[in-house]
PDB file of C-alpha atoms in Angstrom:
ATOM      1  CA  MET C   1      63.378 -83.476  24.527  1.00 43.00           C
ATOM      2  CA  SER C   2      60.488 -81.823  26.362  1.00 65.00           C
ATOM      3  CA  GLU C   3      56.981 -81.768  25.018  1.00 86.00           C
ATOM      4  CA  TYR C   4      55.439 -78.394  24.374  1.00 88.00           C
ATOM      5  CA  ASN C   5      52.519 -76.732  22.588  1.00 87.00           C
ATOM      6  CA  HIS C   6      52.726 -73.580  20.521  1.00 91.00           C
ATOM      7  CA  HIS C   7      49.538 -72.111  19.087  1.00 93.00           C
ATOM      8  CA  ALA C   8      47.812 -68.894  18.100  1.00 95.00           C
ATOM      9  CA  ILE C   9      44.763 -68.163  20.246  1.00 94.00           C
ATOM     10  CA  ASP C  10      42.459 -68.231  17.223  1.00 92.00           C
ATOM     11  CA  GLU C  11      43.297 -71.924  16.719  1.00 94.00           C
ATOM     12  CA  PHE C  12      41.183 -72.713  19.796  1.00 95.00           C
ATOM     13  CA  GLU C  13      37.433 -72.713  20.169  1.00 93.00           C
ATOM     14  CA  THR C  14      35.652 -70.367  22.544  1.00 95.00           C
ATOM     15  CA  ASN C  15      32.929 -71.464  24.941  1.00 93.00           C
ATOM     16  CA  PRO C  16      29.642 -70.031  23.587  1.00 93.00           C
ATOM     17  CA  LYS C  17      27.938 -70.612  26.963  1.00 92.00           C
ATOM     18  CA  LYS C  18      30.167 -68.016  28.651  1.00 91.00           C
ATOM     19  CA  PRO C  19      29.791 -64.214  28.439  1.00 92.00           C
ATOM     20  CA  GLY C  20      32.175 -62.410  26.121  1.00 93.00           C
ATOM     21  CA  GLN C  21      34.729 -64.548  24.356  1.00 96.00           C
ATOM     22  CA  ARG C  22      36.240 -67.253  26.578  1.00 95.00           C
ATOM     23  CA  TRP C  23      39.026 -69.581  25.618  1.00 96.00           C
ATOM     24  CA  GLU C  24      39.154 -72.417  28.158  1.00 95.00           C
ATOM     25  CA  LEU C  25      42.634 -73.568  27.286  1.00 95.00           C
ATOM     26  CA  SER C  26      43.461 -76.104  30.003  1.00 93.00           C
ATOM     27  CA  PRO C  27      41.388 -78.976  28.607  1.00 92.00           C
ATOM     28  CA  GLN C  28      42.347 -78.131  25.027  1.00 90.00           C
ATOM     29  CA  LEU C  29      46.051 -78.281  25.989  1.00 91.00           C
ATOM     30  CA  GLY C  30      45.762 -81.308  28.279  1.00 90.00           C
ATOM     31  CA  ILE C  31      46.504 -79.338  31.473  1.00 92.00           C
ATOM     32  CA  ASP C  32      45.016 -80.942  34.589  1.00 92.00           C
ATOM     33  CA  GLU C  33      46.661 -78.933  37.396  1.00 94.00           C
ATOM     34  CA  TYR C  34      44.674 -75.687  37.031  1.00 95.00           C
ATOM     35  CA  ASN C  35      42.090 -73.920  34.888  1.00 95.00           C
ATOM     36  CA  PHE C  36      43.688 -71.458  32.470  1.00 96.00           C
ATOM     37  CA  ASN C  37      41.364 -69.170  30.513  1.00 96.00           C
ATOM     38  CA  ILE C  38      41.673 -66.077  28.375  1.00 97.00           C
ATOM     39  CA  ALA C  39      38.643 -63.797  28.284  1.00 97.00           C
ATOM     40  CA  VAL C  40      37.685 -60.800  26.162  1.00 98.00           C
ATOM     41  CA  LEU C  41      34.826 -58.627  27.420  1.00 97.00           C
ATOM     42  CA  ASP C  42      33.033 -55.912  25.516  1.00 96.00           C
ATOM     43  CA  ARG C  43      31.275 -53.041  27.293  1.00 94.00           C
ATOM     44  CA  GLY C  44      28.489 -54.293  29.553  1.00 93.00           C
ATOM     45  CA  GLU C  45      29.688 -57.901  29.729  1.00 94.00           C
ATOM     46  CA  PRO C  46      30.420 -59.716  32.995  1.00 95.00           C
ATOM     47  CA  LEU C  47      33.214 -62.270  33.148  1.00 95.00           C
ATOM     48  CA  SER C  48      30.994 -64.997  34.575  1.00 93.00           C
ATOM     49  CA  GLN C  49      27.446 -66.090  33.874  1.00 92.00           C
ATOM     50  CA  ASN C  50      27.327 -66.747  37.637  1.00 93.00           C
ATOM     51  CA  GLY C  51      27.348 -63.003  38.401  1.00 93.00           C
ATOM     52  CA  TYR C  52      28.490 -62.070  41.886  1.00 96.00           C
ATOM     53  CA  HIS C  53      29.765 -65.467  43.036  1.00 96.00           C
ATOM     54  CA  TYR C  54      32.346 -67.480  44.918  1.00 96.00           C
ATOM     55  CA  HIS C  55      33.884 -70.925  44.762  1.00 95.00           C
ATOM     56  CA  GLU C  56      33.919 -73.025  47.922  1.00 94.00           C
ATOM     57  CA  ASN C  57      36.963 -75.007  46.826  1.00 94.00           C
ATOM     58  CA  GLN C  58      38.867 -72.888  44.312  1.00 95.00           C
ATOM     59  CA  GLN C  59      41.001 -69.788  44.455  1.00 96.00           C
ATOM     60  CA  GLU C  60      41.119 -67.522  41.414  1.00 97.00           C
ATOM     61  CA  PHE C  61      43.777 -65.239  39.979  1.00 97.00           C
ATOM     62  CA  PHE C  62      43.225 -62.620  37.268  1.00 98.00           C
ATOM     63  CA  TYR C  63      45.775 -60.668  35.228  1.00 98.00           C
ATOM     64  CA  MET C  64      44.566 -57.713  33.140  1.00 98.00           C
ATOM     65  CA  VAL C  65      46.307 -57.997  29.779  1.00 98.00           C
ATOM     66  CA  ASP C  66      44.661 -55.127  27.925  1.00 98.00           C
ATOM     67  CA  ASN C  67      42.645 -52.091  29.068  1.00 97.00           C
ATOM     68  CA  ARG C  68      40.653 -52.475  32.314  1.00 97.00           C
ATOM     69  CA  CYS C  69      37.581 -53.868  34.007  1.00 96.00           C
ATOM     70  CA  GLN C  70      35.702 -53.181  37.210  1.00 97.00           C
ATOM     71  CA  VAL C  71      35.819 -55.560  40.164  1.00 97.00           C
ATOM     72  CA  GLU C  72      32.950 -55.747  42.645  1.00 97.00           C
ATOM     73  CA  VAL C  73      33.712 -57.148  46.104  1.00 97.00           C
ATOM     74  CA  GLU C  74      31.928 -57.020  49.437  1.00 96.00           C
ATOM     75  CA  GLU C  75      33.723 -53.809  50.454  1.00 95.00           C
ATOM     76  CA  GLY C  76      32.854 -51.967  47.231  1.00 94.00           C
ATOM     77  CA  ALA C  77      34.515 -51.811  43.839  1.00 95.00           C
ATOM     78  CA  PHE C  78      37.803 -51.018  42.172  1.00 96.00           C
ATOM     79  CA  CYS C  79      39.235 -50.731  38.696  1.00 96.00           C
ATOM     80  CA  LEU C  80      41.584 -53.526  37.606  1.00 98.00           C
ATOM     81  CA  ARG C  81      43.928 -51.877  35.143  1.00 97.00           C
ATOM     82  CA  GLU C  82      46.325 -53.190  32.519  1.00 98.00           C
ATOM     83  CA  ASP C  83      49.251 -55.091  34.096  1.00 98.00           C
ATOM     84  CA  GLU C  84      47.480 -55.397  37.457  1.00 98.00           C
ATOM     85  CA  VAL C  85      46.472 -58.615  39.181  1.00 98.00           C
ATOM     86  CA  VAL C  86      43.836 -59.649  41.682  1.00 98.00           C
ATOM     87  CA  HIS C  87      43.620 -62.892  43.667  1.00 98.00           C
ATOM     88  CA  PHE C  88      40.506 -64.274  45.365  1.00 98.00           C
ATOM     89  CA  CYS C  89      40.781 -66.877  48.094  1.00 97.00           C
ATOM     90  CA  LYS C  90      38.231 -69.674  48.320  1.00 96.00           C
ATOM     91  CA  GLY C  91      34.850 -68.388  49.476  1.00 96.00           C
ATOM     92  CA  VAL C  92      35.329 -64.702  48.510  1.00 97.00           C
ATOM     93  CA  SER C  93      32.440 -63.272  46.461  1.00 97.00           C
ATOM     94  CA  HIS C  94      33.417 -61.253  43.405  1.00 97.00           C
ATOM     95  CA  LEU C  95      32.227 -59.988  40.040  1.00 97.00           C
ATOM     96  CA  LEU C  96      34.454 -58.792  37.206  1.00 97.00           C
ATOM     97  CA  HIS C  97      32.685 -56.816  34.487  1.00 96.00           C
ATOM     98  CA  ASN C  98      33.456 -54.286  31.790  1.00 96.00           C
ATOM     99  CA  PRO C  99      31.559 -50.988  32.038  1.00 95.00           C
ATOM    100  CA  PHE C 100      34.183 -49.246  29.858  1.00 95.00           C
ATOM    101  CA  HIS C 101      34.017 -48.454  26.145  1.00 94.00           C
ATOM    102  CA  GLU C 102      37.261 -50.321  25.421  1.00 96.00           C
ATOM    103  CA  THR C 103      37.327 -54.104  25.085  1.00 97.00           C
ATOM    104  CA  ALA C 104      39.044 -55.764  28.058  1.00 98.00           C
ATOM    105  CA  LYS C 105      41.314 -58.808  27.805  1.00 98.00           C
ATOM    106  CA  LEU C 106      42.361 -60.827  30.830  1.00 98.00           C
ATOM    107  CA  ILE C 107      43.917 -64.100  31.904  1.00 98.00           C
ATOM    108  CA  CYS C 108      41.986 -66.162  34.448  1.00 97.00           C
ATOM    109  CA  ILE C 109      43.498 -68.991  36.483  1.00 97.00           C
ATOM    110  CA  GLY C 110      41.617 -71.210  38.937  1.00 96.00           C
ATOM    111  CA  SER C 111      43.121 -73.817  41.220  1.00 95.00           C
ATOM    112  CA  PRO C 112      42.478 -76.590  41.875  1.00 90.00           C
ATOM    113  CA  PRO C 113      40.563 -77.188  38.627  1.00 85.00           C
ATOM    114  CA  GLU C 114      38.005 -79.511  40.205  1.00 87.00           C
ATOM    115  CA  GLY C 115      37.209 -76.721  42.689  1.00 83.00           C
ATOM    116  CA  ARG C 116      35.384 -74.744  40.001  1.00 82.00           C
ATOM    117  CA  TYR C 117      32.205 -76.495  41.103  1.00 85.00           C
ATOM    118  CA  PRO C 118      30.223 -76.002  43.130  1.00 88.00           C
ATOM    119  CA  VAL C 119      30.038 -72.302  42.382  1.00 90.00           C
ATOM    120  CA  LYS C 120      27.692 -70.279  44.578  1.00 94.00           C
ATOM    121  CA  GLN C 121      25.920 -67.261  43.141  1.00 95.00           C
ATOM    122  CA  THR C 122      25.479 -64.580  45.789  1.00 95.00           C
ATOM    123  CA  GLN C 123      23.531 -62.324  43.412  1.00 96.00           C
ATOM    124  CA  SER C 124      23.136 -61.970  39.653  1.00 94.00           C
ATOM    125  CA  ALA C 125      25.364 -59.358  38.015  1.00 94.00           C
ATOM    126  CA  ALA C 126      22.339 -57.284  36.976  1.00 93.00           C
ATOM    127  CA  GLU C 127      20.860 -57.357  40.509  1.00 95.00           C
ATOM    128  CA  LEU C 128      24.145 -56.419  42.184  1.00 95.00           C
ATOM    129  CA  LEU C 129      24.855 -53.559  39.787  1.00 94.00           C
ATOM    130  CA  LYS C 130      21.297 -52.234  40.033  1.00 94.00           C
ATOM    131  CA  ASP C 131      21.440 -52.371  43.859  1.00 94.00           C
ATOM    132  CA  ARG C 132      24.795 -50.590  43.968  1.00 94.00           C
ATOM    133  CA  TYR C 133      24.453 -48.097  41.120  1.00 92.00           C
ATOM    134  CA  GLY C 134      20.770 -47.957  40.183  1.00 91.00           C
ATOM    135  CA  SER C 135      21.426 -49.559  36.784  1.00 90.00           C
ATOM    136  CA  ALA C 136      22.381 -52.993  35.478  1.00 87.00           C
ATOM    137  CA  THR C 137      24.743 -51.181  33.070  1.00 84.00           C
ATOM    138  CA  PRO C 138      26.348 -48.510  35.257  1.00 84.00           C
ATOM    139  CA  ASN C 139      28.954 -45.977  34.315  1.00 83.00           C
ATOM    140  CA  PRO C 140      32.417 -47.123  35.376  1.00 80.00           C
ATOM    141  CA  LEU C 141      34.281 -46.113  38.494  1.00 73.00           C
ATOM    142  CA  VAL C 142      37.192 -44.400  36.778  1.00 53.00           C
ATOM    143  CA  GLU C 143      39.026 -42.566  39.547  1.00 48.00           C
ATOM    144  CA  LYS C 144      37.851 -44.509  42.595  1.00 45.00           C
ATOM    145  CA  ASN C 145      40.166 -47.397  43.373  1.00 45.00           C
ATOM    146  CA  THR C 146      39.562 -48.885  46.825  1.00 45.00           C
ATOM    147  CA  LYS C 147      42.231 -51.587  46.841  1.00 45.00           C
TER     148      LYS C 147
END
């Protein structure tokens, strides 16, 4: 018989050092092959305390479970909507944040797990958003989708 885990998300603790609510499930489930997180972001919250950043040795994959968030990349920005995915190769700077009124919920996967560090901050979220939009809490890009 195979081993398995079945839990409700509220049985797990969130990481209070991360923006929004972040369930870092891999270590709590004994998963060593990748980082598996669930994040909930209210309006104005970035996904990462590292702002606009990249990982030298980790690729990241995001799946938007509920509502939407805005993704900042070198070429500009786009809206990641419900049931859409985005993948970042190693070394690609990015920032996911929620400028919308609705709470956003997404799944975040990083591989390999030890590649999470070092993480390199290109710019803080507030600095990037102020440079691009004139405000650290800009209005969202609703119609513009540059993917």
